[in-house]
Short mmCIF file of C-alpha atoms and ligand atoms in Angstrom, two decimals:
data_model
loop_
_atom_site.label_atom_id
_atom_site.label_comp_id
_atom_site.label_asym_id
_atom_site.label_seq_id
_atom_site.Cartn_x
_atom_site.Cartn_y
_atom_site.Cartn_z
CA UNK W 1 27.65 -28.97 5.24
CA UNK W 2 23.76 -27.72 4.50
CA UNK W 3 25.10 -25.88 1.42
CA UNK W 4 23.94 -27.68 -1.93
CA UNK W 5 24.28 -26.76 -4.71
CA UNK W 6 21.71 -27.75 -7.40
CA UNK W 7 22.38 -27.78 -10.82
CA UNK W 8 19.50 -29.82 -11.92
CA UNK W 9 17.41 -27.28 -10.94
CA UNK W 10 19.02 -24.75 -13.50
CA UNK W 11 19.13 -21.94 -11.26
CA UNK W 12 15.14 -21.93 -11.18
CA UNK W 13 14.44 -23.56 -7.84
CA UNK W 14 12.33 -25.89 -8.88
CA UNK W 15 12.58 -29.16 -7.70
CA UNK W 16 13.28 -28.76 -3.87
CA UNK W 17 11.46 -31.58 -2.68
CA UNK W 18 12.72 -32.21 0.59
CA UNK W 19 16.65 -30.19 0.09
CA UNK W 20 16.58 -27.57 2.83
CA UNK W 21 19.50 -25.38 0.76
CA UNK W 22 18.79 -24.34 -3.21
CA UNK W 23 21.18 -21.99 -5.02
CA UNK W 24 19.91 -19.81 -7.24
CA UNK W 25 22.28 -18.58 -9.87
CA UNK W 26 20.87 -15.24 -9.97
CA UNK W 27 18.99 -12.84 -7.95
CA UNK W 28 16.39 -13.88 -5.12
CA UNK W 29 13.46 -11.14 -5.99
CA UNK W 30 11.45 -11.45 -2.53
CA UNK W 31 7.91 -9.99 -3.05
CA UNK W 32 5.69 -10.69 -5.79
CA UNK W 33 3.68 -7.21 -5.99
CA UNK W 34 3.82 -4.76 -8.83
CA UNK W 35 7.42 -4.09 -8.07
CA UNK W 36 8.33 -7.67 -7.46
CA UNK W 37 6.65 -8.38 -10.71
CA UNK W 38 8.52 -5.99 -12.90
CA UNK W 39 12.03 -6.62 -11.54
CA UNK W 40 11.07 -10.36 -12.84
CA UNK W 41 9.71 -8.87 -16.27
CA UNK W 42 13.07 -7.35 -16.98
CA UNK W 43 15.06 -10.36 -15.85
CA UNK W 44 13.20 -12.54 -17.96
CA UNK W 45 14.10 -10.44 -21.01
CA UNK W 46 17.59 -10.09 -20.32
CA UNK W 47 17.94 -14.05 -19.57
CA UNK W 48 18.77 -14.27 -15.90
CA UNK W 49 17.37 -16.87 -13.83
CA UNK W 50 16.33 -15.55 -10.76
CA UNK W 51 13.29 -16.95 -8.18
CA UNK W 52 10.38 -14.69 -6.62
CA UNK W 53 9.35 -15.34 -2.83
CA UNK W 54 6.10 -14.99 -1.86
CA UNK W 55 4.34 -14.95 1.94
CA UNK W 56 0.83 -14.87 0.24
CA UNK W 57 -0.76 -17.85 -1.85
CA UNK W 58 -0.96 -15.17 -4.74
CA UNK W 59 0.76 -12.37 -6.77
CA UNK W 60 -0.14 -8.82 -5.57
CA UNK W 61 -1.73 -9.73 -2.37
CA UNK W 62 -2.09 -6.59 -1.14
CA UNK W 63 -4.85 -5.55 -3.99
CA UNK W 64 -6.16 -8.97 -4.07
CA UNK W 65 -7.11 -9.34 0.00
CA UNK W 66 -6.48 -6.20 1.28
CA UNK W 67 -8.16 -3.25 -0.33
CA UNK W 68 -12.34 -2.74 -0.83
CA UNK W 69 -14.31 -3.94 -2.96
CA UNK W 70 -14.95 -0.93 -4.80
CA UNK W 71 -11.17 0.59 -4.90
CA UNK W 72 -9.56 1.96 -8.37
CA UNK W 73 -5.89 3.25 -9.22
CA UNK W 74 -5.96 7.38 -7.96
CA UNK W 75 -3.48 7.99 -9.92
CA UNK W 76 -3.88 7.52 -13.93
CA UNK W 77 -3.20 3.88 -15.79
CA UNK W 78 0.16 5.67 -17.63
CA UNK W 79 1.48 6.19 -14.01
CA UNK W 80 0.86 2.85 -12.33
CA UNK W 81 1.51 0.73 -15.61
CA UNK W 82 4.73 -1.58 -15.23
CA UNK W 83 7.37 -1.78 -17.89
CA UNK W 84 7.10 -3.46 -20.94
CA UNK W 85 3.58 -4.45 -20.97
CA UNK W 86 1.38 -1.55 -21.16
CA UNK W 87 -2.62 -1.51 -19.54
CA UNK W 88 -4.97 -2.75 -22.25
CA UNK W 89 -6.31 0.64 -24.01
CA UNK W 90 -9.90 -0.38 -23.18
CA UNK W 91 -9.04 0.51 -19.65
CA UNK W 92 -10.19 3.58 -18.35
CA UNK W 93 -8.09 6.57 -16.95
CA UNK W 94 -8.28 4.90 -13.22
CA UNK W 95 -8.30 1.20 -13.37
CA UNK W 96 -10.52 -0.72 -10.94
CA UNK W 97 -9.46 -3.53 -8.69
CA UNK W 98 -10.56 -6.14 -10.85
CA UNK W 99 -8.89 -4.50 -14.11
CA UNK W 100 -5.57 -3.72 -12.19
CA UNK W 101 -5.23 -7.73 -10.64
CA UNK W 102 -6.00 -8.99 -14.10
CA UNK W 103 -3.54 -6.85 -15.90
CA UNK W 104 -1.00 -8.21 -12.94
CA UNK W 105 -1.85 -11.33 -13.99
CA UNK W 106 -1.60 -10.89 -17.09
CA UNK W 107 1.73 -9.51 -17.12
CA UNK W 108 3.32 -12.36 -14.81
CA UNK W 109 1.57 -14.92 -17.24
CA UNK W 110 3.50 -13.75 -20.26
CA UNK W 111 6.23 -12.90 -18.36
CA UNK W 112 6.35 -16.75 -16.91
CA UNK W 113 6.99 -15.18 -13.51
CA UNK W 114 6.30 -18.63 -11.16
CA UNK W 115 6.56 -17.78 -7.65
CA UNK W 116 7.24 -19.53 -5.09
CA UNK W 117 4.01 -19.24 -3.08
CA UNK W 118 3.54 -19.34 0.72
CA UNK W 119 7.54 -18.67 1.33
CA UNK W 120 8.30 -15.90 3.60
CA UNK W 121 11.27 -14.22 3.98
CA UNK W 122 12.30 -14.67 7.94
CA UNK W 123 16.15 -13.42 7.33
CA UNK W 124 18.51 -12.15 4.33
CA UNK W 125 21.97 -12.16 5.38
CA UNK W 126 25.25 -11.46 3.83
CA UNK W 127 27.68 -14.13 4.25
CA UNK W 128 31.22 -12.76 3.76
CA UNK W 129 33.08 -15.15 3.46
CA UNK W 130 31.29 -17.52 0.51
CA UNK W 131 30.19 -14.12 -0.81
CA UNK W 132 26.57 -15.06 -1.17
CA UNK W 133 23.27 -14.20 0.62
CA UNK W 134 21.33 -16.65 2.65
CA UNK W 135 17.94 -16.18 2.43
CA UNK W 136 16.02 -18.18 5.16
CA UNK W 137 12.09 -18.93 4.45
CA UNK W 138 9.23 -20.78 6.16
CA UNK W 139 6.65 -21.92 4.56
CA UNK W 140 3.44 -20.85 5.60
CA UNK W 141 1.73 -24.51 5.60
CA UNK W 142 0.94 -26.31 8.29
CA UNK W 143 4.32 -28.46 8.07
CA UNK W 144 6.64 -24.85 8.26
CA UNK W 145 9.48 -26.18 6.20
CA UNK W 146 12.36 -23.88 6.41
CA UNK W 147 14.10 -23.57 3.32
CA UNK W 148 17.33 -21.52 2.61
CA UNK W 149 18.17 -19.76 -0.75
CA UNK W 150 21.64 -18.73 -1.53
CA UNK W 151 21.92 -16.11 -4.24
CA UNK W 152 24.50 -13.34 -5.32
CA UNK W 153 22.33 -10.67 -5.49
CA UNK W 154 18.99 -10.07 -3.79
CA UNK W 155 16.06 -7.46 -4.74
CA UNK W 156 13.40 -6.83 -1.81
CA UNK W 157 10.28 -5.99 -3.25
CA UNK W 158 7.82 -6.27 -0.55
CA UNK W 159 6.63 -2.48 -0.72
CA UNK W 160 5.67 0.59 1.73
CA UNK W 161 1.98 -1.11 2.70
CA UNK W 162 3.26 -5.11 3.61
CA UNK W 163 2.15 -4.68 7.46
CA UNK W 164 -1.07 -3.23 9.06
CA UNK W 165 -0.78 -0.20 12.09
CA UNK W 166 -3.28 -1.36 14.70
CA UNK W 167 -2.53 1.55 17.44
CA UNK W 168 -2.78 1.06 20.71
CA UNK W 169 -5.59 2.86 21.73
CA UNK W 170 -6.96 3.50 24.89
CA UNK W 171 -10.17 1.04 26.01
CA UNK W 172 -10.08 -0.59 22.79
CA UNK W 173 -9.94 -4.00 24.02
CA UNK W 174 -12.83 -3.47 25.88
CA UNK W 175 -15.07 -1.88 23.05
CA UNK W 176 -17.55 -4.73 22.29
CA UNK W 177 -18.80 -3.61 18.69
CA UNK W 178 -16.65 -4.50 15.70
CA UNK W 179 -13.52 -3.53 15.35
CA UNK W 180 -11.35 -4.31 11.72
CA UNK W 181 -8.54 -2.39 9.97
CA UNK W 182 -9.31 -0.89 7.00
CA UNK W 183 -7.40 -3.95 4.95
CA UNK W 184 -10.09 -5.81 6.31
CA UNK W 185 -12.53 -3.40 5.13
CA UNK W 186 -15.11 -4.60 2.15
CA UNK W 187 -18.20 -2.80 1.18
CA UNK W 188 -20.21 -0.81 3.12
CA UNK W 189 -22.71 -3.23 2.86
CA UNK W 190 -22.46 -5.23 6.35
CA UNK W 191 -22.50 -1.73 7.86
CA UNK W 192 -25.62 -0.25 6.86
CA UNK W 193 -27.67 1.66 9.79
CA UNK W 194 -25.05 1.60 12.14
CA UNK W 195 -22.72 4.67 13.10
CA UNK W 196 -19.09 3.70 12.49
CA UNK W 197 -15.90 5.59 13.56
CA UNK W 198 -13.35 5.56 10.75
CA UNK W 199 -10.00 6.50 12.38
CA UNK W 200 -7.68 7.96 10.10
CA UNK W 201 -8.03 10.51 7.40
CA UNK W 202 -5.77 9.46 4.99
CA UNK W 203 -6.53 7.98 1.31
CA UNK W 204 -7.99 4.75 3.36
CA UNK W 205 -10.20 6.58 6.06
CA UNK W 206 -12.17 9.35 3.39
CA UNK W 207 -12.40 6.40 0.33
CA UNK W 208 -13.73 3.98 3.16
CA UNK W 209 -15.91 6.77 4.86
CA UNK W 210 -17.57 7.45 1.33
CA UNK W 211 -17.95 4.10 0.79
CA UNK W 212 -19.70 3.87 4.18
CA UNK W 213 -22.19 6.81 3.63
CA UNK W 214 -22.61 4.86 -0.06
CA UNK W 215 -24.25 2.21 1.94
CA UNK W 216 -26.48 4.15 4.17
CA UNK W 217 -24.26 3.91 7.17
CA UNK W 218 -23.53 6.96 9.45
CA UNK W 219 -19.74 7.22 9.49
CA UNK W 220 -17.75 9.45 11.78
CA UNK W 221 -14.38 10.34 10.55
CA UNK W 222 -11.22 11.09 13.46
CA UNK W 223 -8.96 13.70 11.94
CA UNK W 224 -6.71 13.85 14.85
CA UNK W 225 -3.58 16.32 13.79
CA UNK W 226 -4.20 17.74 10.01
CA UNK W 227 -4.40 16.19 6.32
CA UNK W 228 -3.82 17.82 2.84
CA UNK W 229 -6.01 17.32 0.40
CA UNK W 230 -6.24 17.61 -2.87
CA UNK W 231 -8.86 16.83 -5.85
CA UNK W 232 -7.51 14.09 -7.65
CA UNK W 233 -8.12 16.16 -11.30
CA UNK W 234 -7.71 19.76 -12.13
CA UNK W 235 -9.08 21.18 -15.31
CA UNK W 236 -9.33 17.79 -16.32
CA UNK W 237 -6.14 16.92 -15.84
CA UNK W 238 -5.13 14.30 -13.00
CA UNK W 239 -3.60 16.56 -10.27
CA UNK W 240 -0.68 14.21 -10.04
CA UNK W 241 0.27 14.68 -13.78
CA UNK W 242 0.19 18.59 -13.30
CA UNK W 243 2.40 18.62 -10.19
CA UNK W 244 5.06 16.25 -12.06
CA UNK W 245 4.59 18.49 -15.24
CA UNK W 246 5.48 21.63 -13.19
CA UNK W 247 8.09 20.03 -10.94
CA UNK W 248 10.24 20.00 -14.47
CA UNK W 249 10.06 23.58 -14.45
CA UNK W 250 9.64 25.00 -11.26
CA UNK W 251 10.89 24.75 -7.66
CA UNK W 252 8.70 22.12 -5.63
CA UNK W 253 7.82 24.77 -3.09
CA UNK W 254 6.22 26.78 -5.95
CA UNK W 255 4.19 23.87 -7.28
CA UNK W 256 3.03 23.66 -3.48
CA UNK W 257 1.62 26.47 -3.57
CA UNK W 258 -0.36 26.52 -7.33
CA UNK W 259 -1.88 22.80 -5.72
CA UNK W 260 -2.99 24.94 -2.96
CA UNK W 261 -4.68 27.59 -5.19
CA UNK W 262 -6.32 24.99 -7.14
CA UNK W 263 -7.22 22.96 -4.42
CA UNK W 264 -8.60 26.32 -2.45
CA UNK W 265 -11.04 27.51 -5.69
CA UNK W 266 -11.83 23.57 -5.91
CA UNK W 267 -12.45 22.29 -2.92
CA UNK W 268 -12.80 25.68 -0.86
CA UNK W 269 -11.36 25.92 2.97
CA UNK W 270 -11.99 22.66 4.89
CA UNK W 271 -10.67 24.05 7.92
CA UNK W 272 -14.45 24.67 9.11
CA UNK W 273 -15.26 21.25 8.96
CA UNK W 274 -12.24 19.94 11.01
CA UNK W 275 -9.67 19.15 8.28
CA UNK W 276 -6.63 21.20 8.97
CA UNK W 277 -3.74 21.61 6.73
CA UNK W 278 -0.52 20.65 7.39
CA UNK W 279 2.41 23.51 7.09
CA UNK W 280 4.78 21.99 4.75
CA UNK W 281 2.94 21.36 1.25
CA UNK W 282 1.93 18.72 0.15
CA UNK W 283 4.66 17.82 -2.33
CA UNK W 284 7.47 19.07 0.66
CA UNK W 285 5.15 16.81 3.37
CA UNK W 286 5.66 13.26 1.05
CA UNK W 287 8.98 14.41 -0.07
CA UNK W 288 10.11 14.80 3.64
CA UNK W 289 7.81 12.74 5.84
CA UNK W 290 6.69 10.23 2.96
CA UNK W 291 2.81 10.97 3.56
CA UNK W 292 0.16 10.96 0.77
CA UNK W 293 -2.08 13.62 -0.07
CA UNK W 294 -5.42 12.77 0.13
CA UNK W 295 -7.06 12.55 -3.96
CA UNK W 296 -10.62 13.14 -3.10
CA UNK W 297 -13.01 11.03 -5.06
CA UNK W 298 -15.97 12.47 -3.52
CA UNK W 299 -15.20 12.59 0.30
CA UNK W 300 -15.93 15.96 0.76
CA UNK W 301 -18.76 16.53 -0.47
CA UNK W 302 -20.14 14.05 1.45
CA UNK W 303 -18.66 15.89 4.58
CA UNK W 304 -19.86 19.16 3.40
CA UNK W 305 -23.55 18.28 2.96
CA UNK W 306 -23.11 16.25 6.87
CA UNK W 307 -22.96 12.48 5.27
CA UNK W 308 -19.56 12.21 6.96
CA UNK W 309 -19.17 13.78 10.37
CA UNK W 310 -14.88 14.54 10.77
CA UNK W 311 -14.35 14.36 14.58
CA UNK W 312 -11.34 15.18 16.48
CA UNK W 313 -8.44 12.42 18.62
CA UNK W 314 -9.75 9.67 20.64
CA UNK W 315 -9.11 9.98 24.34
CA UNK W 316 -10.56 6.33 25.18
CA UNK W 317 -13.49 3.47 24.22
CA UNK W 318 -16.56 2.33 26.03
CA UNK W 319 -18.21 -0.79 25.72
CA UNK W 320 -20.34 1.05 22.83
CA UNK W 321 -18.72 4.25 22.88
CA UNK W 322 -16.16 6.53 22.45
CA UNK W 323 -14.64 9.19 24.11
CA UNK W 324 -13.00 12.29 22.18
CA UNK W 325 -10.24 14.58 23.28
CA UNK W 326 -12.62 17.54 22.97
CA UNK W 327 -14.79 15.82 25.97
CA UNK W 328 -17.75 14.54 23.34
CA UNK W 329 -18.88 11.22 24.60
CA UNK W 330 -20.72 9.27 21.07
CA UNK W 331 -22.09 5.95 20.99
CA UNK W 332 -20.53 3.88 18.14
CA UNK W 333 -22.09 0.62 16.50
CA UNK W 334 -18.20 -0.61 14.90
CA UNK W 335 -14.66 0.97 14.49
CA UNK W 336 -12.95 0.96 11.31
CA UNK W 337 -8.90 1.18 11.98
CA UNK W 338 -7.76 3.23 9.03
CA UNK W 339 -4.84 4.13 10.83
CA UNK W 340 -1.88 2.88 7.80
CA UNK W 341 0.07 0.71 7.21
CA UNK W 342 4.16 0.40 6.95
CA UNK W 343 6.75 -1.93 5.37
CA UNK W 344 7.76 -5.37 6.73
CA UNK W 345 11.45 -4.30 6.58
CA UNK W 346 12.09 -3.79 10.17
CA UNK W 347 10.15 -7.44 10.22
CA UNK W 348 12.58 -8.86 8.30
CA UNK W 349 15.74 -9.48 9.38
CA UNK W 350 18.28 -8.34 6.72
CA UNK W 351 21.93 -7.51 7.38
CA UNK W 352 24.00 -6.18 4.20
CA UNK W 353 27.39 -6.78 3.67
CA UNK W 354 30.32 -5.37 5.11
CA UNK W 355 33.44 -4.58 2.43
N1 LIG E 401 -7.31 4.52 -4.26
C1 LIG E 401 -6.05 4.43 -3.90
O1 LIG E 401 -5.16 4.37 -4.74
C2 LIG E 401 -5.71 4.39 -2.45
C3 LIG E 401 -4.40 4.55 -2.09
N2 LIG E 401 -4.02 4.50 -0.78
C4 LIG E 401 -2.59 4.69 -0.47
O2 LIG E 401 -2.19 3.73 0.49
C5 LIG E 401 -1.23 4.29 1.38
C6 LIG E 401 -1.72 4.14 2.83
O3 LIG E 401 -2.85 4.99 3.04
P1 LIG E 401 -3.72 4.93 4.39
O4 LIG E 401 -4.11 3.53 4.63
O5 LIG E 401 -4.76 5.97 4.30
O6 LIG E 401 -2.65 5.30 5.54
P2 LIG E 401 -1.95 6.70 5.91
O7 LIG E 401 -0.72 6.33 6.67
O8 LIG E 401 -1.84 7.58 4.73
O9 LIG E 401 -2.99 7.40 6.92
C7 LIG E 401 -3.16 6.94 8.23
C8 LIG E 401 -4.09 7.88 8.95
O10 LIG E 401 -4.35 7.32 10.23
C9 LIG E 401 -4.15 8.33 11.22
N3 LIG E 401 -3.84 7.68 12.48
C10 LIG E 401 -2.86 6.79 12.77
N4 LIG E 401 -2.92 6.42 14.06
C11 LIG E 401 -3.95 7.10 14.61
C12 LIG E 401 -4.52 7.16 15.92
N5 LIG E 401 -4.02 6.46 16.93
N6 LIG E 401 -5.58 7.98 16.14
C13 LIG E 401 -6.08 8.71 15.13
N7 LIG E 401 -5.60 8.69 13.86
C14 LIG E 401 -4.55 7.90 13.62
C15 LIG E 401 -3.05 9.20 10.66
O11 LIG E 401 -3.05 10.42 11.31
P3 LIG E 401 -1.69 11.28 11.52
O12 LIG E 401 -1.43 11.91 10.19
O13 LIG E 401 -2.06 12.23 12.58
O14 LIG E 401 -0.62 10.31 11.94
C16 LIG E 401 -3.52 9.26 9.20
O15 LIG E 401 -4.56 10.19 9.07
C17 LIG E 401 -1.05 5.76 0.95
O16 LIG E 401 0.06 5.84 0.11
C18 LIG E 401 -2.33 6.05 0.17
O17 LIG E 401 -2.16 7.07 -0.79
C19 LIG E 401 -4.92 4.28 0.22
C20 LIG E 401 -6.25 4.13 -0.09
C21 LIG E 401 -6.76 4.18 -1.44
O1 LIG E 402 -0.62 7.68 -4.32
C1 LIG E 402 0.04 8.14 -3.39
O2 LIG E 402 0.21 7.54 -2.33
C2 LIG E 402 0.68 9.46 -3.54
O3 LIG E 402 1.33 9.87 -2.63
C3 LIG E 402 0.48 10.19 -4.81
C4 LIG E 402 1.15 11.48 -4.90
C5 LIG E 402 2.46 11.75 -4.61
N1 LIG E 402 2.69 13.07 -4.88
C6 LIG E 402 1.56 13.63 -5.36
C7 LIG E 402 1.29 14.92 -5.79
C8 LIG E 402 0.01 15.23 -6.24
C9 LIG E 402 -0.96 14.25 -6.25
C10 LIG E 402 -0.70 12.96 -5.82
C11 LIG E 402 0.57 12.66 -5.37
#
C-alpha cells in the first residue's frame, strides 16, 4: 500500500525525498497568496502543523508576476491588511506593489510559513473510507514528481484571479501585432507611439489604458456591454469605506444609489463617451454577479480630454486591424487582453465528502 505514514517528518512535510505519500497531521492549506498566507498565520499561533502548496516558485504570485509595474492596493492598507500583523505605519493609504509583496513577505517570514514551492494541486479528494483527503501534486520541474498528501482537513486558498480569460475572438489568430493579457502587461513603456486596443473595461483595462496614455501610447479602450464606475475617494474618504460605513445602517439598494449621486457630481455622466451603466448598482451588481466597480485613479480624465478613445465590441481582427460591431474598421499596432480572469477551481479536481 502507497499510504505512509511519516512521523519523522512531524506533520511538517519535510523530508520527502523520494516517498510519493506524506501525511500531514493537520490541514493541507493549498495556495500561498494573501489568503493562503493568513490561514497559515493563525495556524501557526494556535500550534497546528499544517503544509502550504504552491504552483508558483514564490508566495503571492499573482502580485509578484502578474500585475504592472506601477499597480497599488485600490482599496485602503486597513482593508487589505491580513490578521495579526498590521502594514508598517510608514505605508501610505494605498500600498504599492513593491510595499504590498514586502509586507507579504514579511508576514510569512515571521510567521515561518515554508511552502512547498512548485507543487500544484492536480486533485483533492475525499476518501471515505480512511476518512482523509488525498491531495495529488506535480511538481512543476522538469522531473514532474507526483506526490500525494493525506490530511484531515484541507483549506483552498488559491483565490478569484488564479487563471487568465483569453476569449476567443474572432481573427485573432491571424492578427500579426502583439497580442498579451493584461497579466502580462508591464509598463507602458515598450508601447510608446503605437495605438493599442485594450479590451476590457474593468479595473485592469482603464488602470492599464492610463498607464498606456502615461507612456505616450494611443490606447483604444472596448467597452463592449456597460461598466460602473466609481471614484475610488469621496470627500476624502475611500469610496469603499463609505459604502461599508452606510451598509451598517442602510439597505444596500439605498447606498446604491448615494454612490451614484456622488459618483454623478464627481465624475459627471460618462454615458457620452461610451461607458454605460449597468442597471443593478454597483453594490447589488458584485453582490449578485461578483463584478468590481471600476475605482478610477485617473482613467477618465484621460478619456474625457481624448487620451483614451472607449470603443464599442469587436466583430473580428485583421492582420493590423480591427473590426468593430458598429462597422469602424481601425488599424491597431498591439492588443492588450484585459478581458479577466477566474479561479482555478473548476481546474482542479476536488470532490468533497459524502456523509
Ligand atoms: N489596483 C487594483 O487593486 C486592481 C484590482 N483589480 C481587480 O482584479 C479583478 C479582475 O479585474 P479585471 O482584470 O479588470 O477583470 P474583470 O473581470 O473585472 O473585467 C473584464 C473586462 O473584460 C471584458 N471582456 C471580457 N471578454 C470580452 C470580450 N470578448 N470582448 C470585449 N470585452 C470583454 C468584460 O466585459 P463584460 O463586463 O461585458 O463581460 C470586462 O469589462 C477585479 O476584482 C478588479 O477589481 C484589477 C486591476 C487593478
Ligand atoms: O476591489 C474589488 O475588486 C472590489 O470589488 C471592491 C469593492 C467591492 N465593493 C465595493 C464598493 C465600493 C467600492 C469598491 C468596492
Amino acid at each position: 500500500m502507497d499510504l505512509m505514514f511519516n512521523p519523522s517528518s512531524s506533520g511538517n512535510g519535510e523530508d520527502l525525498s523520494s516517498r510519493r505519500s506524506v501525511w500531514v497531521n493537520g490541514p493541507v492549506v493549498v495556495g500561498a497568496g494573501p489568503s493562503g498566507l493568513a490561514v497559515g498565520a493563525c495556524l501557526k499561533e494556535q500550534g497546528v502543523p499544517f503544509v502550504v502548496l504552491e504552483r508558483a516558485d514564490c508566495i503571492a504570485s499573482l502580485w509578484q508576476n502578474r500585475t504592472y509595474d506601477r499597480v497599488k492596493l485600490h482599496l485602503p492598507k486597513q482593508f487589505c491588511q491580513l490578521p495579526k500583523m498590521p502594514f508598517p505605519d510608514s505605508f501610505p493609504e494605498y500600498p504599492t506593489k513593491r510595499q504590498f509583496i514586502e509586507y507579504l513577505e514579511s508576514y510569512a517570514m515571521h510567521f515561518e510559513i515554508n511552502p512547498h514551492f512548485n507543487e500544484c494541486v492536480q486533485s483533492a479528494k475525499y476518501d471515505n473510507t480512511f476518512d482523509l483527503w488525498r491531495v495529488k501534486t506535480v511538481d512543476q520541474g522538469p522531473a514532474g514528481r507526483e506526490i500525494e498528501y493525506l490530511c484531515r482537513w484541507l483549506v483552498v486558498a488559491t483565490g478569484e484571479n488564479a487563471e487568465c480569460v483569453v476569449p476567443d475572438i474572432d481573427g485573432l489568430a491571424h492578427f500579426g501585432g502583439k497580442v498579451i493579457h493584461s497579466s502580462e502587461y508591464k509598463s507602458g513603456d515598450s508601447f510608446r507611439g503605437q495605438k493599442v486596443l485594450v479590451v476590457g473595461c474593468g479595473n485592469s483595462g482603464m488602470e492599464v489604458s492610463l498607464d498606456l496614455s502615461n507612456h505616450d501610447a494611443q490606447p483604444f479602450m472596448v467597452c463592449r456591454n456597460s461598466v460602473h464606475i466609481l471614484p475610488r475617494d469621496i470627500m476624502g474618504k475611500s469610496t469603499f469605506e463609505l459604502a461599508m460605513l452606510l451598509m451598517k445602517w442602510i439597505p444596500l439598494w439605498l447606498v446604491d444609489k448615494i454612490l451614484l449621486f456622488f459618483a454623478w457630481v464627481i465624475l459627471g455622466d460618462m454615458q457620452k463617451y461610451g461607458l454605460k451603466r449597468p442597471n443593478p448598482g454597483p453594490l447589488e451588481l458584485k453582490n449578485e454577479q461578483g463584478k468590481s466597480p471600476v475605482l478610477d485613479i485617473g482613467a477618465l480624465a484621460k478619456i474625457r480630454s481624448g487620451d483614451i478613445n472607449v470603443v464599442p465590441g469587436i466583430k473580428t481582427f485583421y492582420a493590423s486591424s480591427v473590426e468593430l460591431v458598429d462597422g469602424v474598421t481601425m488599424e491597431v499596432d498591439s492588443v492588450i487582453l484585459a478581458t479577466g480572469k477566474v479561479s482555478s477551481l473548476t481546474r482542479m479536481d476536488i470532490r468533497k465528502p459524502h456523509f
